[in-house]
Amino acid sequence: MIDLHAHTTASDGSCTPSELVELARRTGLAALAVTDHDTVGGVAEAVQAAAAAGVALVPGIELSVDYPQGEFHLLGYYIDYTDSRFLERVLYLQENRFQRNAVMLRKIQAAGFDLSMEEIEAESGGGQIGRPHMARALLKKGYVASVQEAFDRYLADGQPLHVPKVKLSPEEAIGLIHQAGGVAVLAHPKYLEFPTRDALRSALAGWKAAGLDGLECYYSQHSEGETEAYLELARELALLVTGGSDFHGISKPDVVLGVVYQGTGGDDRLLGPLKQAGAARAAQRKSAGGKVAPAERGSE
Ligand code: AMP
Ligand code: ZN
Ligand code: FE
Ligand code: FE
């Protein structure tokens, strides 16, 4: 059983990387990918913990990407999470998020809520802060009855306290993952906003032409019918198939680590092709004169 989509306290998950790996071990996962939003801050700790726990750890990230219909999430697998160009761009996203959080807090306060950044930070477990933490802080203060109410009334896109964050274009995000030797996989296609399957197919074909490698066909929130449709699209477009739960711990209490398809675990057989694609992207990066592995670099 494997799970290729999980979050830690480095973004908006509630388990530290070590706790997540320990949970994966107890769950009996053969492999786990750590895919935090716009950060690889949890990967090094997870890699270390996984080596001791006997779990295969796939280093990953989940980037927010802009497309004309809205935002989608792009998973990057087997990236060199020490790549300096990659880290530089991710740092830029983090700095933008930091500024955006401050603007959102001012709006929250101006709307009459007595909330401080410290109280929001207290919900984050020390990692990157985002709207889920603001929602939890509003809940704790009794301003809303649930996290969902905080989004629906205030924080969701289009609601009065929302401030957009900088996002990458699909081409840039795919290229960024490739240049760090990684595999680019479109996350939870369920959340893409296309009116018809044909519209989805042509968007996917366009992203495939831009280098997209795979599609997260198996996902904890996909119905059987959706899964079948995505598997068919992946076949038609020669995209890799992956699967993950999107485990976040307490902020998504219904999502269980390892449960990725209709209550069952992710199939071990998904890992081989992904790993192969990772090796191919790493080789491509090397022949393109990409960065040498940190150990070979010496002093610069
Ligand atoms: P941020 O990165 O700060 O913009 O927060 C994004 C996260 O907020 C997503 O990963 C979701 O977990 C959550 N989120 C975004 N929109 C909604 C919504 N309408 N309802 C509930 N959660 C949401
Ligand atoms: Zn999240
Ligand atoms: Fe996502
Ligand atoms: Fe996710």
CSV table of C-alpha atoms and ligand atoms in Angstrom, one decimal:
chain,number,residue,atom,x,y,z
A,1,MET,CA,0.0,0.0,0.0
A,2,ILE,CA,1.3,3.5,-0.9
A,3,ASP,CA,0.2,7.1,-0.5
A,4,LEU,CA,1.6,9.7,-2.9
A,5,HIS,CA,0.0,12.8,-1.5
A,6,ALA,CA,0.3,14.0,2.2
A,7,HIS,CA,0.9,17.2,4.0
A,8,THR,CA,3.0,18.0,7.2
A,9,THR,CA,3.3,21.0,9.5
A,10,ALA,CA,5.7,22.4,6.9
A,11,SER,CA,2.5,23.6,5.2
A,12,ASP,CA,-1.0,23.0,6.6
A,13,GLY,CA,-0.9,19.4,7.8
A,14,SER,CA,-1.0,18.7,11.5
A,15,CYS,CA,1.7,16.0,11.8
A,16,THR,CA,5.4,16.9,11.8
A,17,PRO,CA,7.3,15.1,9.1
A,18,SER,CA,8.6,12.6,11.6
A,19,GLU,CA,5.1,12.0,13.0
A,20,LEU,CA,3.8,11.5,9.4
A,21,VAL,CA,6.5,8.9,8.6
A,22,GLU,CA,5.7,7.1,11.9
A,23,LEU,CA,2.0,7.0,11.0
A,24,ALA,CA,2.9,5.7,7.5
A,25,ARG,CA,5.0,2.9,9.2
A,26,ARG,CA,2.2,2.0,11.5
A,27,THR,CA,-0.3,2.1,8.6
A,28,GLY,CA,1.9,-0.4,6.8
A,29,LEU,CA,2.7,1.9,3.8
A,30,ALA,CA,5.5,0.8,1.6
A,31,ALA,CA,6.0,4.3,0.2
A,32,LEU,CA,4.9,7.8,1.1
A,33,ALA,CA,5.3,11.1,-0.7
A,34,VAL,CA,5.5,14.3,1.3
A,35,THR,CA,3.8,17.0,-0.9
A,36,ASP,CA,3.5,20.2,1.1
A,37,HIS,CA,2.0,23.4,-0.5
A,38,ASP,CA,4.7,25.5,-2.1
A,39,THR,CA,7.4,24.3,0.3
A,40,VAL,CA,9.9,21.4,0.6
A,41,GLY,CA,10.6,22.4,4.2
A,42,GLY,CA,9.4,19.1,5.6
A,43,VAL,CA,11.2,16.8,3.1
A,44,ALA,CA,14.7,16.5,4.7
A,45,GLU,CA,13.3,15.5,8.1
A,46,ALA,CA,10.9,13.0,6.4
A,47,VAL,CA,13.7,11.5,4.4
A,48,GLN,CA,15.7,10.9,7.5
A,49,ALA,CA,12.8,9.5,9.5
A,50,ALA,CA,11.8,7.3,6.6
A,51,ALA,CA,15.2,5.7,6.3
A,52,ALA,CA,15.0,4.6,9.9
A,53,ALA,CA,11.4,3.5,9.6
A,54,GLY,CA,11.9,1.4,6.4
A,55,VAL,CA,9.4,3.5,4.4
A,56,ALA,CA,10.3,4.6,0.9
A,57,LEU,CA,10.0,8.3,0.9
A,58,VAL,CA,9.3,10.2,-2.3
A,59,PRO,CA,10.4,13.9,-2.0
A,60,GLY,CA,7.6,16.1,-3.3
A,61,ILE,CA,5.8,19.4,-3.4
A,62,GLU,CA,2.4,20.7,-4.4
A,63,LEU,CA,2.5,23.9,-6.3
A,64,SER,CA,-0.4,26.3,-6.8
A,65,VAL,CA,-0.8,27.1,-10.4
A,66,ASP,CA,-2.9,29.7,-12.2
A,67,TYR,CA,-4.9,28.8,-15.3
A,68,PRO,CA,-7.7,30.8,-17.0
A,69,GLN,CA,-10.5,29.0,-15.1
A,70,GLY,CA,-8.9,29.3,-11.7
A,71,GLU,CA,-6.2,27.5,-9.7
A,72,PHE,CA,-5.0,24.0,-9.9
A,73,HIS,CA,-2.4,22.0,-8.0
A,74,LEU,CA,0.6,20.5,-9.5
A,75,LEU,CA,2.5,17.7,-7.7
A,76,GLY,CA,6.3,17.5,-8.2
A,77,TYR,CA,7.8,14.1,-7.4
A,78,TYR,CA,11.5,13.1,-7.0
A,79,ILE,CA,12.6,16.7,-7.2
A,80,ASP,CA,16.1,17.6,-6.0
A,81,TYR,CA,14.8,19.5,-3.0
A,82,THR,CA,18.3,21.1,-2.6
A,83,ASP,CA,18.3,22.6,-6.1
A,84,SER,CA,19.1,26.3,-5.7
A,85,ARG,CA,17.0,27.7,-8.6
A,86,PHE,CA,14.0,25.6,-7.5
A,87,LEU,CA,14.4,26.8,-3.9
A,88,GLU,CA,14.8,30.4,-5.0
A,89,ARG,CA,11.5,30.4,-6.8
A,90,VAL,CA,9.7,28.6,-4.0
A,91,LEU,CA,11.2,31.2,-1.6
A,92,TYR,CA,9.7,33.9,-3.7
A,93,LEU,CA,6.2,32.3,-3.4
A,94,GLN,CA,6.7,32.0,0.3
A,95,GLU,CA,7.6,35.7,0.7
A,96,ASN,CA,4.6,36.6,-1.3
A,97,ARG,CA,2.4,34.4,0.9
A,98,PHE,CA,3.9,36.1,4.0
A,99,GLN,CA,2.9,39.6,2.7
A,100,ARG,CA,-0.5,38.4,1.6
A,101,ASN,CA,-1.2,36.9,5.1
A,102,ALA,CA,-0.4,40.3,6.6
A,103,VAL,CA,-2.8,42.0,4.3
A,104,MET,CA,-5.5,39.4,5.0
A,105,LEU,CA,-5.0,39.8,8.8
A,106,ARG,CA,-5.5,43.6,8.4
A,107,LYS,CA,-8.7,42.9,6.6
A,108,ILE,CA,-9.8,40.4,9.3
A,109,GLN,CA,-9.1,43.0,12.0
A,110,ALA,CA,-10.8,45.8,10.0
A,111,ALA,CA,-13.9,43.6,9.8
A,112,GLY,CA,-14.1,43.7,13.6
A,113,PHE,CA,-12.5,40.4,14.5
A,114,ASP,CA,-10.1,40.5,17.5
A,115,LEU,CA,-7.4,38.2,16.1
A,116,SER,CA,-3.6,38.5,16.1
A,117,MET,CA,-0.9,36.9,13.9
A,118,GLU,CA,0.3,35.0,17.0
A,119,GLU,CA,-3.1,33.4,17.4
A,120,ILE,CA,-3.0,32.4,13.7
A,121,GLU,CA,0.5,31.1,14.0
A,122,ALA,CA,-0.5,29.0,17.0
A,123,GLU,CA,-2.7,27.0,14.6
A,124,SER,CA,0.2,26.3,12.2
A,125,GLY,CA,2.6,24.0,14.1
A,126,GLY,CA,5.4,26.3,13.1
A,127,GLY,CA,5.1,25.8,9.3
A,128,GLN,CA,3.9,27.9,6.5
A,129,ILE,CA,0.7,29.9,7.3
A,130,GLY,CA,-2.4,30.0,5.1
A,131,ARG,CA,-6.1,30.4,5.1
A,132,PRO,CA,-6.8,27.1,6.9
A,133,HIS,CA,-5.0,28.5,10.0
A,134,MET,CA,-6.9,31.7,9.8
A,135,ALA,CA,-10.1,29.7,9.6
A,136,ARG,CA,-9.1,27.6,12.7
A,137,ALA,CA,-8.2,30.7,14.6
A,138,LEU,CA,-11.6,32.3,13.8
A,139,LEU,CA,-13.2,29.1,15.0
A,140,LYS,CA,-11.3,29.0,18.2
A,141,LYS,CA,-12.3,32.5,19.0
A,142,GLY,CA,-16.0,31.6,18.4
A,143,TYR,CA,-16.5,33.8,15.4
A,144,VAL,CA,-17.6,30.9,13.2
A,145,ALA,CA,-19.1,27.5,14.0
A,146,SER,CA,-16.8,25.6,11.6
A,147,VAL,CA,-13.7,25.9,9.4
A,148,GLN,CA,-16.0,25.6,6.4
A,149,GLU,CA,-18.1,28.5,7.6
A,150,ALA,CA,-15.0,30.7,7.9
A,151,PHE,CA,-14.2,29.9,4.2
A,152,ASP,CA,-17.8,30.2,3.0
A,153,ARG,CA,-18.4,33.6,4.6
A,154,TYR,CA,-15.0,35.2,4.7
A,155,LEU,CA,-11.9,33.4,3.3
A,156,ALA,CA,-12.9,31.6,0.1
A,157,ASP,CA,-12.0,33.1,-3.3
A,158,GLY,CA,-14.4,35.9,-3.9
A,159,GLN,CA,-15.3,36.4,-0.2
A,160,PRO,CA,-14.7,39.7,1.5
A,161,LEU,CA,-11.5,38.9,3.4
A,162,HIS,CA,-9.8,36.9,0.7
A,163,VAL,CA,-6.6,38.2,-0.9
A,164,PRO,CA,-5.1,36.3,-3.8
A,165,LYS,CA,-1.5,35.0,-3.7
A,166,VAL,CA,1.0,35.0,-6.5
A,167,LYS,CA,0.8,31.7,-8.5
A,168,LEU,CA,2.9,30.2,-11.2
A,169,SER,CA,1.7,29.6,-14.8
A,170,PRO,CA,1.3,25.9,-15.8
A,171,GLU,CA,4.4,26.2,-18.1
A,172,GLU,CA,6.6,27.7,-15.5
A,173,ALA,CA,5.5,25.3,-12.8
A,174,ILE,CA,6.1,22.2,-15.0
A,175,GLY,CA,9.4,23.6,-16.1
A,176,LEU,CA,10.5,24.4,-12.5
A,177,ILE,CA,9.8,20.8,-11.5
A,178,HIS,CA,11.6,19.4,-14.5
A,179,GLN,CA,14.7,21.5,-14.1
A,180,ALA,CA,14.9,20.2,-10.5
A,181,GLY,CA,14.8,16.7,-12.0
A,182,GLY,CA,11.2,16.0,-10.9
A,183,VAL,CA,8.1,14.5,-12.4
A,184,ALA,CA,5.1,16.8,-12.8
A,185,VAL,CA,1.7,15.4,-12.0
A,186,LEU,CA,-1.7,17.2,-12.0
A,187,ALA,CA,-3.3,16.8,-8.6
A,188,HIS,CA,-7.0,15.9,-7.9
A,189,PRO,CA,-8.4,16.6,-11.4
A,190,LYS,CA,-11.9,16.6,-9.6
A,191,TYR,CA,-11.3,20.2,-8.6
A,192,LEU,CA,-10.5,21.5,-12.1
A,193,GLU,CA,-13.3,23.7,-13.3
A,194,PHE,CA,-14.2,22.6,-16.8
A,195,PRO,CA,-17.8,22.3,-18.0
A,196,THR,CA,-17.3,19.2,-20.0
A,197,ARG,CA,-15.0,16.2,-20.3
A,198,ASP,CA,-13.9,17.5,-23.8
A,199,ALA,CA,-12.9,20.8,-22.3
A,200,LEU,CA,-10.9,18.9,-19.6
A,201,ARG,CA,-9.3,16.7,-22.2
A,202,SER,CA,-8.2,19.6,-24.4
A,203,ALA,CA,-6.7,21.4,-21.3
A,204,LEU,CA,-4.9,18.3,-20.3
A,205,ALA,CA,-3.6,17.8,-23.8
A,206,GLY,CA,-2.2,21.4,-23.7
A,207,TRP,CA,-0.5,20.8,-20.4
A,208,LYS,CA,0.9,17.5,-21.7
A,209,ALA,CA,2.4,19.4,-24.6
A,210,ALA,CA,3.9,21.7,-22.0
A,211,GLY,CA,5.5,18.7,-20.3
A,212,LEU,CA,3.0,17.4,-17.9
A,213,ASP,CA,3.9,13.8,-16.9
A,214,GLY,CA,1.0,12.4,-15.0
A,215,LEU,CA,-2.5,12.6,-13.5
A,216,GLU,CA,-3.6,11.8,-9.9
A,217,CYS,CA,-6.4,9.5,-11.0
A,218,TYR,CA,-6.8,7.8,-7.6
A,219,TYR,CA,-7.7,10.3,-4.9
A,220,SER,CA,-9.5,10.0,-1.7
A,221,GLN,CA,-12.3,12.3,-2.9
A,222,HIS,CA,-12.8,10.8,-6.4
A,223,SER,CA,-15.9,8.8,-7.0
A,224,GLU,CA,-15.7,5.5,-8.9
A,225,GLY,CA,-17.1,7.2,-12.0
A,226,GLU,CA,-14.6,10.1,-11.8
A,227,THR,CA,-11.7,7.7,-11.3
A,228,GLU,CA,-12.7,5.7,-14.4
A,229,ALA,CA,-13.0,8.9,-16.4
A,230,TYR,CA,-9.5,10.1,-15.3
A,231,LEU,CA,-7.9,6.7,-15.9
A,232,GLU,CA,-9.3,6.8,-19.4
A,233,LEU,CA,-8.0,10.3,-20.0
A,234,ALA,CA,-4.6,9.3,-18.7
A,235,ARG,CA,-4.6,6.4,-21.1
A,236,GLU,CA,-5.6,8.5,-24.1
A,237,LEU,CA,-3.0,11.2,-23.3
A,238,ALA,CA,-0.3,8.8,-22.2
A,239,LEU,CA,0.0,10.3,-18.8
A,240,LEU,CA,1.3,8.4,-15.8
A,241,VAL,CA,-1.2,7.4,-13.2
A,242,THR,CA,-0.7,8.3,-9.5
A,243,GLY,CA,-2.8,8.1,-6.3
A,244,GLY,CA,-2.9,9.8,-3.0
A,245,SER,CA,-5.1,10.6,0.0
A,246,ASP,CA,-4.2,14.3,0.5
A,247,PHE,CA,-3.8,13.6,4.2
A,248,HIS,CA,-3.7,16.8,6.3
A,249,GLY,CA,-4.4,15.4,9.8
A,250,ILE,CA,-6.8,17.3,11.9
A,251,SER,CA,-7.6,20.0,9.3
A,252,LYS,CA,-9.2,17.3,7.1
A,253,PRO,CA,-10.4,14.8,9.7
A,254,ASP,CA,-12.2,12.6,7.2
A,255,VAL,CA,-9.1,11.9,5.1
A,256,VAL,CA,-7.1,8.9,6.4
A,257,LEU,CA,-3.4,8.3,5.5
A,258,GLY,CA,-3.1,5.5,3.0
A,259,VAL,CA,-6.8,5.5,1.9
A,260,VAL,CA,-6.7,6.7,-1.7
A,261,TYR,CA,-9.4,4.9,-3.6
A,262,GLN,CA,-12.9,4.3,-2.4
A,263,GLY,CA,-11.8,3.3,1.0
A,264,THR,CA,-8.8,1.2,-0.1
A,265,GLY,CA,-5.1,1.8,-0.1
A,266,GLY,CA,-3.0,3.0,-3.0
A,267,ASP,CA,-1.7,0.2,-5.3
A,268,ASP,CA,2.0,-0.5,-4.9
A,269,ARG,CA,2.3,-0.9,-8.7
A,270,LEU,CA,1.8,2.8,-9.2
A,271,LEU,CA,5.3,3.5,-7.8
A,272,GLY,CA,7.4,1.7,-10.4
A,273,PRO,CA,6.5,3.9,-13.4
A,274,LEU,CA,6.7,7.1,-11.3
A,275,LYS,CA,10.1,6.1,-10.2
A,276,GLN,CA,11.2,5.4,-13.7
A,277,ALA,CA,9.9,8.7,-14.9
A,278,GLY,CA,11.8,10.3,-12.1
A,279,ALA,CA,15.0,8.6,-13.2
A,280,ALA,CA,14.3,9.8,-16.8
A,281,ARG,CA,13.8,13.4,-15.7
A,282,ALA,CA,16.9,13.3,-13.6
A,283,ALA,CA,19.0,12.0,-16.5
A,284,GLN,CA,17.5,14.7,-18.8
A,285,ARG,CA,18.4,17.3,-16.3
A,286,LYS,CA,22.0,16.1,-16.1
A,287,SER,CA,22.4,16.0,-19.9
A,288,ALA,CA,20.9,19.5,-20.1
A,289,GLY,CA,23.8,20.6,-18.0
A,290,GLY,CA,21.6,21.0,-15.0
A,291,LYS,CA,22.9,21.3,-11.5
A,292,VAL,CA,25.3,18.7,-10.3
A,293,ALA,CA,24.3,16.8,-7.2
A,294,PRO,CA,25.2,18.8,-4.1
A,295,ALA,CA,27.8,16.2,-3.0
A,296,GLU,CA,29.7,16.6,-6.3
A,297,ARG,CA,29.7,20.4,-6.3
A,298,GLY,CA,32.5,21.2,-3.9
A,299,SER,CA,33.0,24.8,-2.9
A,300,GLU,CA,31.5,27.6,-5.0
B,1,AMP,P1,-4.0,29.3,1.0
B,1,AMP,O1,-2.8,28.6,0.4
B,1,AMP,O2,-3.6,30.1,2.2
B,1,AMP,O3,-4.7,30.1,-0.1
B,1,AMP,O4,-5.1,28.2,1.5
B,1,AMP,C1,-5.4,27.2,0.6
B,1,AMP,C2,-6.1,26.1,1.3
B,1,AMP,O5,-7.3,26.5,1.9
B,1,AMP,C3,-6.4,24.9,0.4
B,1,AMP,O6,-5.4,24.0,0.3
B,1,AMP,C4,-7.6,24.3,1.2
B,1,AMP,O7,-7.2,23.4,2.2
B,1,AMP,C5,-8.3,25.5,1.8
B,1,AMP,N1,-9.4,26.0,1.0
B,1,AMP,C6,-9.4,26.8,0.0
B,1,AMP,N2,-10.6,27.2,-0.4
B,1,AMP,C7,-11.5,26.5,0.4
B,1,AMP,C8,-12.9,26.5,0.5
B,1,AMP,N3,-13.7,27.1,-0.3
B,1,AMP,N4,-13.4,25.7,1.5
B,1,AMP,C9,-12.6,25.1,2.4
B,1,AMP,N5,-11.3,25.1,2.3
B,1,AMP,C10,-10.7,25.8,1.4
B,2,ZN,ZN,-3.4,21.7,2.1
B,3,FE,FE,-4.3,20.2,-3.4
B,4,FE,FE,-2.7,18.5,-1.1
